[in-house]
PDB file of C-alpha atoms in Angstrom:
ATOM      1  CA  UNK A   1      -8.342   8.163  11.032  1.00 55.00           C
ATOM      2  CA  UNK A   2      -7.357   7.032   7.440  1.00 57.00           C
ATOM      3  CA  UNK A   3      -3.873   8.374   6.403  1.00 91.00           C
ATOM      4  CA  UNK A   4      -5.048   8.605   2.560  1.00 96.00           C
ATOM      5  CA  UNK A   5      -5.784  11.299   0.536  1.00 96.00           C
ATOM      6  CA  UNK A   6      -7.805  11.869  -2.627  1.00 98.00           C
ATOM      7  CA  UNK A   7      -7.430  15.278  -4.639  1.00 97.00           C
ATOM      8  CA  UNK A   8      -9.630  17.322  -5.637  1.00 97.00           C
ATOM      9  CA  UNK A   9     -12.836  16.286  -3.455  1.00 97.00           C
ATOM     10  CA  UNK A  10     -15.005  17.203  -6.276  1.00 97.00           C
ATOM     11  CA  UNK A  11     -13.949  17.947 -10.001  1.00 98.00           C
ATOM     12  CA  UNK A  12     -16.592  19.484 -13.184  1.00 98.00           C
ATOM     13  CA  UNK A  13     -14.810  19.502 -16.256  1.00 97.00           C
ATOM     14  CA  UNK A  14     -14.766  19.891 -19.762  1.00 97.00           C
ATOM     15  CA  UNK A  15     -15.450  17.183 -22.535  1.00 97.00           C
ATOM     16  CA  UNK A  16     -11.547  16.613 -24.249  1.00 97.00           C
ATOM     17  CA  UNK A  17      -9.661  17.920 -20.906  1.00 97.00           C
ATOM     18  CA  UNK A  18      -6.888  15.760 -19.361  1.00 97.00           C
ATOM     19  CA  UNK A  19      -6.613  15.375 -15.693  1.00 97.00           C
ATOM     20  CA  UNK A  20      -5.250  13.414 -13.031  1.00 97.00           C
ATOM     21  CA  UNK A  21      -6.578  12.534  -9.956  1.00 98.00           C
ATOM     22  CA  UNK A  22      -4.202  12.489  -6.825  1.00 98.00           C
ATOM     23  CA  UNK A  23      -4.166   9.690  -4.532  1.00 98.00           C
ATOM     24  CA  UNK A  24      -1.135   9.348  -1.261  1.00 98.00           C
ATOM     25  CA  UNK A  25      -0.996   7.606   1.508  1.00 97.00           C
ATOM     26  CA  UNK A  26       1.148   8.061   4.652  1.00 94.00           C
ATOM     27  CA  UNK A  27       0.864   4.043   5.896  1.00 92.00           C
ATOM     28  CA  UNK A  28       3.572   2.991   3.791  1.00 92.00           C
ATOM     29  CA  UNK A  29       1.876   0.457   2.343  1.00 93.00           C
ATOM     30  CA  UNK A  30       2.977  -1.436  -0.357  1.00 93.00           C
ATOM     31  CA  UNK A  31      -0.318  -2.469  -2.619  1.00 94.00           C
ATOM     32  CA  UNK A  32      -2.636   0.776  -3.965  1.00 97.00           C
ATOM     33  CA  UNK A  33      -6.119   0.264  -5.832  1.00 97.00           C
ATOM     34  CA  UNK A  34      -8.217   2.457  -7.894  1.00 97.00           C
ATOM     35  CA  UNK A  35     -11.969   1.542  -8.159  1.00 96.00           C
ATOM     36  CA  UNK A  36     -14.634   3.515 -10.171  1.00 96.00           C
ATOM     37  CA  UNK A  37     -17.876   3.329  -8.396  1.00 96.00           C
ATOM     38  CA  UNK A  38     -21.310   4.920  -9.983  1.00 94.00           C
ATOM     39  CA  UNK A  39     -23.908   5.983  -7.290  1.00 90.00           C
ATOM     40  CA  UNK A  40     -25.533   2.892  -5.685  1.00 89.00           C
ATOM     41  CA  UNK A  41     -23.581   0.602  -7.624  1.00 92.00           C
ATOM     42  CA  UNK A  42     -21.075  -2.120  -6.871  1.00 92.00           C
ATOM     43  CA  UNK A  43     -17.084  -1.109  -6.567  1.00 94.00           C
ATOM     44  CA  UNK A  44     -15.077  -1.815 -10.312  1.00 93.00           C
ATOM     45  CA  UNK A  45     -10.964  -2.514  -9.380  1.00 94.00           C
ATOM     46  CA  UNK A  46      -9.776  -0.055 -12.454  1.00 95.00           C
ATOM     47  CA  UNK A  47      -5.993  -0.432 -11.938  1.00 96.00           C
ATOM     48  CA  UNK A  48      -3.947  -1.366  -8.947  1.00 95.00           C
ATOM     49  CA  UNK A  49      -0.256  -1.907  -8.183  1.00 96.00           C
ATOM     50  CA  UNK A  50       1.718  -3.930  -5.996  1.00 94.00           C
ATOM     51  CA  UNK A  51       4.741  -1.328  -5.882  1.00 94.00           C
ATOM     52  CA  UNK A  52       6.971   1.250  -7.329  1.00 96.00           C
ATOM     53  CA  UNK A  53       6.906   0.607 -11.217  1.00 95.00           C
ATOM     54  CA  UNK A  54       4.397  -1.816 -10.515  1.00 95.00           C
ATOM     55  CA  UNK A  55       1.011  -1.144 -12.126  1.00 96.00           C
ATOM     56  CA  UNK A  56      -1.579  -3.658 -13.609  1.00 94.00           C
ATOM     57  CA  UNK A  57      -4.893  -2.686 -15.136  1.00 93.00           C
ATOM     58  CA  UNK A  58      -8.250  -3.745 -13.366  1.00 91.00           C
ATOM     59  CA  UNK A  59     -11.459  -5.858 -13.695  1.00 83.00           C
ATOM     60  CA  UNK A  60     -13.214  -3.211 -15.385  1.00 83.00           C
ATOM     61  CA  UNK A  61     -11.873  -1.700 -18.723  1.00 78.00           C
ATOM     62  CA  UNK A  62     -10.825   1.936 -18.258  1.00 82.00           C
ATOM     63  CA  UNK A  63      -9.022   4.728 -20.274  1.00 90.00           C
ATOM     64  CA  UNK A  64      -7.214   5.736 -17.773  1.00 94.00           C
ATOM     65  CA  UNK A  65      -3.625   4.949 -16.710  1.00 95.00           C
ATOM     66  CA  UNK A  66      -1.870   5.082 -13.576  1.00 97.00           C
ATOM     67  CA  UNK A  67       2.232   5.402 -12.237  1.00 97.00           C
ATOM     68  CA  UNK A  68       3.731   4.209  -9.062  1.00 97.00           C
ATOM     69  CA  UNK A  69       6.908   6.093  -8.834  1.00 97.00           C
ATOM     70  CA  UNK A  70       6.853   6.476  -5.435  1.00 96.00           C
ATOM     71  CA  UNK A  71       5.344   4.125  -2.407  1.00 96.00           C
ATOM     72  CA  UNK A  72       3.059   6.636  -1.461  1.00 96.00           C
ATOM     73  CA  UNK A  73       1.570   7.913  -4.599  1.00 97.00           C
ATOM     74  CA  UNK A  74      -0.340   6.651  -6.854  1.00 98.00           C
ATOM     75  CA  UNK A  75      -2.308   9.339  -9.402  1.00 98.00           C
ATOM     76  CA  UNK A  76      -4.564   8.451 -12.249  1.00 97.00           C
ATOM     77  CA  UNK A  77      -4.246  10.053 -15.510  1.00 96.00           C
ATOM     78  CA  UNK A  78      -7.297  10.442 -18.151  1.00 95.00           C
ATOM     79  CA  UNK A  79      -6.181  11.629 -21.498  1.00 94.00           C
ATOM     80  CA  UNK A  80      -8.790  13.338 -22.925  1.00 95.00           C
ATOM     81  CA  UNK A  81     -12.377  13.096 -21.059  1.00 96.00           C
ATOM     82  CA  UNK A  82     -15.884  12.270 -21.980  1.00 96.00           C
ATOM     83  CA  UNK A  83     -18.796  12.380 -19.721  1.00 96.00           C
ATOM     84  CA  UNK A  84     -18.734   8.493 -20.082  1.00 94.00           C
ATOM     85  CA  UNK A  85     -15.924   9.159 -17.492  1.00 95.00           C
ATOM     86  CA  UNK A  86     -18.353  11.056 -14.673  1.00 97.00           C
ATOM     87  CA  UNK A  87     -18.381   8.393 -11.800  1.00 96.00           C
ATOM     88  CA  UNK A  88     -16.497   8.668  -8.377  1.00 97.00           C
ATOM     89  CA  UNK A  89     -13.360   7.499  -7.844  1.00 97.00           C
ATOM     90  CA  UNK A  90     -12.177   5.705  -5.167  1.00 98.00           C
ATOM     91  CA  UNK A  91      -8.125   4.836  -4.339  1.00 98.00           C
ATOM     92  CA  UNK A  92      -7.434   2.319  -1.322  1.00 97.00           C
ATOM     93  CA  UNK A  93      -4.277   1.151  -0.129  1.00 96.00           C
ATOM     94  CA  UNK A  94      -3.480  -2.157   1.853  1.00 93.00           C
ATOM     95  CA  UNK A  95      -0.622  -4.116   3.995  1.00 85.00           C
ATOM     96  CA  UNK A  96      -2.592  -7.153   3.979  1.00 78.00           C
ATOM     97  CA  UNK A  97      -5.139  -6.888   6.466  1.00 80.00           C
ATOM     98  CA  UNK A  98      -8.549  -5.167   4.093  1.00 89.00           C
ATOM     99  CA  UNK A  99      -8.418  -1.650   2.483  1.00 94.00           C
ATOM    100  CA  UNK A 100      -8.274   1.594   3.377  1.00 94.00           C
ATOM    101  CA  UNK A 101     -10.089   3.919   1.315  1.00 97.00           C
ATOM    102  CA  UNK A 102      -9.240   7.448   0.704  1.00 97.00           C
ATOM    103  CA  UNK A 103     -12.301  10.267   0.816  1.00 97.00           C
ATOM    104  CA  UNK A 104     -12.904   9.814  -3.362  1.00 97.00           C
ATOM    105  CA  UNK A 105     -13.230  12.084  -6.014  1.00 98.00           C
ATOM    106  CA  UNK A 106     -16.501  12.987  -7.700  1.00 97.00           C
ATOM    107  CA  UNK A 107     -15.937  13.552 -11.490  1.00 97.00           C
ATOM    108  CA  UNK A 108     -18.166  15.308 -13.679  1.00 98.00           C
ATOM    109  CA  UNK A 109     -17.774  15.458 -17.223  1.00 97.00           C
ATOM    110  CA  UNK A 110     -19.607  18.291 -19.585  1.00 97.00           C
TER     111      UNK A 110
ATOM    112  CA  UNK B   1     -21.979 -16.652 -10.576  1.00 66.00           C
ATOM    113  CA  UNK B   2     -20.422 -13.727  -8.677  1.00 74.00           C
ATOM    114  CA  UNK B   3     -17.103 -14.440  -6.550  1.00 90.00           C
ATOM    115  CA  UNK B   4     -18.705 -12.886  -4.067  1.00 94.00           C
ATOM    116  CA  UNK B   5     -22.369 -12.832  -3.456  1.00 95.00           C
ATOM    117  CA  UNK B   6     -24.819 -10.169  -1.658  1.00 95.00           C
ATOM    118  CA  UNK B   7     -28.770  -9.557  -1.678  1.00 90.00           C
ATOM    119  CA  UNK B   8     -28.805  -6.094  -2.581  1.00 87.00           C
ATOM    120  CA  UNK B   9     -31.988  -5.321  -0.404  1.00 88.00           C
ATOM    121  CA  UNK B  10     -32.812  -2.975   1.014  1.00 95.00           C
ATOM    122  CA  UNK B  11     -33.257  -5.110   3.838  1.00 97.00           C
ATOM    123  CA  UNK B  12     -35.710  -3.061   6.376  1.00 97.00           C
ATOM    124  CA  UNK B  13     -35.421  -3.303   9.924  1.00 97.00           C
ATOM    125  CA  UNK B  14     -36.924  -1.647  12.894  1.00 98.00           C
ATOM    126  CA  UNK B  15     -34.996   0.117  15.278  1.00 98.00           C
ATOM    127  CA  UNK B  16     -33.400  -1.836  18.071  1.00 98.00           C
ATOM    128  CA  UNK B  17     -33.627  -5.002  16.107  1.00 98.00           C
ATOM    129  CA  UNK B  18     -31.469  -7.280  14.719  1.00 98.00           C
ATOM    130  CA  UNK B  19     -30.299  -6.706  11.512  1.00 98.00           C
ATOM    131  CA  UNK B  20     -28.450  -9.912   9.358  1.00 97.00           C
ATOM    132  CA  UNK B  21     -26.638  -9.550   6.258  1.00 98.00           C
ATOM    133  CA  UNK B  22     -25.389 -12.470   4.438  1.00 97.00           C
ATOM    134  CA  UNK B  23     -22.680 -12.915   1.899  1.00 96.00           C
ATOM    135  CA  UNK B  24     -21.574 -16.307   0.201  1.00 96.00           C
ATOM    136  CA  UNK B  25     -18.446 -16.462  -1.930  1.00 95.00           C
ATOM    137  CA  UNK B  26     -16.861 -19.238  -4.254  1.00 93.00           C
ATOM    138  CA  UNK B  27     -13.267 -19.122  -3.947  1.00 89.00           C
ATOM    139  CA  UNK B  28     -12.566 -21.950  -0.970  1.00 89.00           C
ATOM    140  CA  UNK B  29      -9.106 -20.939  -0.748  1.00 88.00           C
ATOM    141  CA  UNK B  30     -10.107 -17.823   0.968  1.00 90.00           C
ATOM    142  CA  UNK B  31      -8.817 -17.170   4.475  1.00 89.00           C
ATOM    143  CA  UNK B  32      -9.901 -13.602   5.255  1.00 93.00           C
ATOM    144  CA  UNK B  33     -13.008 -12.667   5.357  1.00 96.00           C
ATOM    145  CA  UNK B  34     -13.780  -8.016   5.479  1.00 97.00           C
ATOM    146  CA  UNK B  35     -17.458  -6.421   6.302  1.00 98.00           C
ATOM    147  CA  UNK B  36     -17.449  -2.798   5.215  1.00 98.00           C
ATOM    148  CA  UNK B  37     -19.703   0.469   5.940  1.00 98.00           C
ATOM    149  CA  UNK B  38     -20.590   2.695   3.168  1.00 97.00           C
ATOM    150  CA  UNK B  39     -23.055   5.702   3.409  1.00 97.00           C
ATOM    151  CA  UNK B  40     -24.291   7.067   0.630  1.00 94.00           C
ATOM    152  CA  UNK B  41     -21.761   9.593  -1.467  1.00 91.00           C
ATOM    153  CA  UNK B  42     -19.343   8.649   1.141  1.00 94.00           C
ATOM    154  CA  UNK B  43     -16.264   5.726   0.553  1.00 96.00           C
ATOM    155  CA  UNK B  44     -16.115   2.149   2.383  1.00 97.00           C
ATOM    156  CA  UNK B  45     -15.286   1.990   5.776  1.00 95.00           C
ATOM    157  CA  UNK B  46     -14.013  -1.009   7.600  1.00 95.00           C
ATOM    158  CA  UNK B  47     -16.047  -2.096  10.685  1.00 96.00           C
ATOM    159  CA  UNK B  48     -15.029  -5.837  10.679  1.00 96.00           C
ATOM    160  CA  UNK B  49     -12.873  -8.696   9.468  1.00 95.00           C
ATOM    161  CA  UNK B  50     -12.478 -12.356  10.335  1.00 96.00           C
ATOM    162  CA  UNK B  51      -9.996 -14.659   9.329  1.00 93.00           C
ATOM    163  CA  UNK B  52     -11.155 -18.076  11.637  1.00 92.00           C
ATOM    164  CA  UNK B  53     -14.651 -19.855  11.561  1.00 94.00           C
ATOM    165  CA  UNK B  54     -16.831 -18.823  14.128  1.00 95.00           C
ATOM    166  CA  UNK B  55     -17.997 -15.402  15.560  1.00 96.00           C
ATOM    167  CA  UNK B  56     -16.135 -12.470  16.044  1.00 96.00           C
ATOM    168  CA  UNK B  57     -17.850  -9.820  18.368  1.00 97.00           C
ATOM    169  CA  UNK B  58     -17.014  -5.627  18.439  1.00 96.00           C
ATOM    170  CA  UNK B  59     -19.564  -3.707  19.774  1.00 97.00           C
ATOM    171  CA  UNK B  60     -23.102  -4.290  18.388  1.00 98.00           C
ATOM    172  CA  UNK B  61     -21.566  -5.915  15.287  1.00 98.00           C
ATOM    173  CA  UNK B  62     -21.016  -9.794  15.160  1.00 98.00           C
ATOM    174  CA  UNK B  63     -19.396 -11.405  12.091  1.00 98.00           C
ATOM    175  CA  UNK B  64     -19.616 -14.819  11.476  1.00 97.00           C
ATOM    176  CA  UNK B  65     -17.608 -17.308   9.326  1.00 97.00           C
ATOM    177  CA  UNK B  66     -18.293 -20.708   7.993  1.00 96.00           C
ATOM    178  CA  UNK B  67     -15.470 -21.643   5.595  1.00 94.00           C
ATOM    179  CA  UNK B  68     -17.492 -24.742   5.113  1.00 94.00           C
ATOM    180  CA  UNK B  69     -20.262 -23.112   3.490  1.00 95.00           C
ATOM    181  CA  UNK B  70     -18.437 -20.332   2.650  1.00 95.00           C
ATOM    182  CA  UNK B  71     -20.783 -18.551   4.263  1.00 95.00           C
ATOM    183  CA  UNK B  72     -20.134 -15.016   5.662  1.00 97.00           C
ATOM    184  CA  UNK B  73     -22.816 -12.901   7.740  1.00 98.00           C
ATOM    185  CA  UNK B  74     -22.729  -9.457   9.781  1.00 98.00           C
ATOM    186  CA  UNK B  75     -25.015  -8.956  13.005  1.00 98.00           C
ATOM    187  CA  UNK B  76     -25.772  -5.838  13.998  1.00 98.00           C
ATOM    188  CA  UNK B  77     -27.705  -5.864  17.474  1.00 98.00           C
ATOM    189  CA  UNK B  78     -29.584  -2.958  18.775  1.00 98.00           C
ATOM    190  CA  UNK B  79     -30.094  -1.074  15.008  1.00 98.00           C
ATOM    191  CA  UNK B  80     -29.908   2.532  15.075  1.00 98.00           C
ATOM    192  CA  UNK B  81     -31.032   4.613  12.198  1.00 97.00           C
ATOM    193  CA  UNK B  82     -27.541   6.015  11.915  1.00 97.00           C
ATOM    194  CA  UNK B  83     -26.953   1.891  10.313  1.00 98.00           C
ATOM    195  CA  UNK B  84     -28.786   2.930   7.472  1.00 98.00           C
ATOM    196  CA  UNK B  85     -25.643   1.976   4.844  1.00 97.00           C
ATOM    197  CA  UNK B  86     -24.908  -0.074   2.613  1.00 97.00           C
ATOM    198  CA  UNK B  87     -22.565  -2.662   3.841  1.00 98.00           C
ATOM    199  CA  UNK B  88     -20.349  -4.747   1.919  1.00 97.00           C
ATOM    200  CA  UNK B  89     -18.836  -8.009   1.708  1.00 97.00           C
ATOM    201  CA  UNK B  90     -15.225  -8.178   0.557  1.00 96.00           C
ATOM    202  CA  UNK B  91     -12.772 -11.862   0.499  1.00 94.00           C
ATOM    203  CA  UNK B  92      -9.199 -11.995  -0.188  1.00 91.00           C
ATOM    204  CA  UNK B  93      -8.481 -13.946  -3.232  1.00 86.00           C
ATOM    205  CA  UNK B  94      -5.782 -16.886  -2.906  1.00 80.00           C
ATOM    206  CA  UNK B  95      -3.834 -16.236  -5.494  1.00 77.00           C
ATOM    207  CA  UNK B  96      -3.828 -12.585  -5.763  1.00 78.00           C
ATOM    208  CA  UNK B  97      -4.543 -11.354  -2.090  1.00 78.00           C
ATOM    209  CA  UNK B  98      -6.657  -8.782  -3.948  1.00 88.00           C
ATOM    210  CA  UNK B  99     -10.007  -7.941  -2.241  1.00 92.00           C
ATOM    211  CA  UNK B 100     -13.419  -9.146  -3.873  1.00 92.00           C
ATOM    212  CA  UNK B 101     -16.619  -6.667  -3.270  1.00 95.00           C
ATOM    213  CA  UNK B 102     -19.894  -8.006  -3.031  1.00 95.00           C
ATOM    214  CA  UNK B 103     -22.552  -5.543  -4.711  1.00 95.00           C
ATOM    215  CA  UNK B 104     -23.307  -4.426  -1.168  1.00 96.00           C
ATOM    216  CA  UNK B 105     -26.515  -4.947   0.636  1.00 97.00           C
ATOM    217  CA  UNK B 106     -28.664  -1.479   1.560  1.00 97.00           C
ATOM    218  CA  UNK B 107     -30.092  -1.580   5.527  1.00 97.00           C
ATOM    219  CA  UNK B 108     -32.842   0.802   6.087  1.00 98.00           C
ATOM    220  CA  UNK B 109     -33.280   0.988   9.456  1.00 98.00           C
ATOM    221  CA  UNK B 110     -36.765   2.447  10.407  1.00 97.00           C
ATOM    222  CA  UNK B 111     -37.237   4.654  13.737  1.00 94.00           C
TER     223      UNK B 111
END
């Protein structure tokens, strides 16, 4: 059973809002990843970090921005949303050995 | 090219065949080697990874690795409907020890 958790499950909101989507994981591990994924489309790395205060940004260019204050979590912050920004979003973690990926978050933008 | 190559599909198969996904990636400094499970509006699961050439057996599912080639393929014997996924092929970078997806190939398999 994974030990990572994605908040809220599903998410409709307004066109301008800011939100942040919750991602912690119990594992301890050390690397996190956040990947945008539209629906039967290929997996886009976002952001990821490879500890606390550690954050890089992603293949794929995103608005968003991410922290690492803490091992386990590892939340992503848009501004100000647009429905350009409906997609699901997935957060993994790793020690090395693949990915574990949290449940995702399906955003809706109107 | 993609790091990390896939056939999207779908790849049809009947049930209680053998079902074969491929993968091929570029980077030869790659060393580990991760097949994932992904139903539809669900996230990736892990089912296998293999880190030597040669097979690795768990269940129904068979990976295979030839670093040679750099070749990477997924056997699934006995193909239930409950397959019916799209599975994806993911190496570990050299450098970076990030993961690279493949686009994922969709099985259909048909009672």
């Amino acid at each position: 059973e994974a030990d990572i958790y994605q908040t809220p499950r599903y998410l409709v909101i307004g066109t301008g809002k800011k939100i942040t989507l919750e991602c912690s994981q119990t594992m301890g591990h050390d690397k996190m990843y956040w990947y945008q994924q539209d629906p039967g489309m290929e997996l886009h790395l976002i952001h990821y970090s490879y500890g606390v205060n550690s954050t890089e940004k992603g293949d794929l260019s995103s608005e968003s921005t991410v922290s690492r204050i803490r091992t386990e979590h590892f939340p992503l912050t848009l501004e100000s949303a647009r429905p350009s920004h409906t997609s699901q979003y997935l957060c993994a973690s790793s020690k090395g050995y693949g990915y574990t990926f949290g449940s995702g978050t399906r955003l809706t933008v109107v | 090219q993609k790091e990390v190559e896939q056939n999207s599909g779908p790849l049809s198969v009947p049930e209680g065949a053998i079902a074969s996904l491929n993968c091929t990636y570029s980077d030869r400094g790659s060393q580990s080697f991760f097949w994932y499970r992904q139903y539809s509006g669900k996230s990736p699961e892990l089912i296998m990874s293999i880190y030597s050439n040669g097979d690795k057996e768990d269940g129904r599912f068979t990976a295979q690795l030839n670093k040679a080639s750099q070749y990477v393929s997924l056997l699934i014997r006995d193909s239930q409907p409950s397959d019916s996924a799209t599975y994806l092929c993911a190496g570990e970078t050299s450098n970076t020890g990030k993961l690279i997806f493949g686009q994922g190939t969709t099985l259909q398999v048909k009672p």
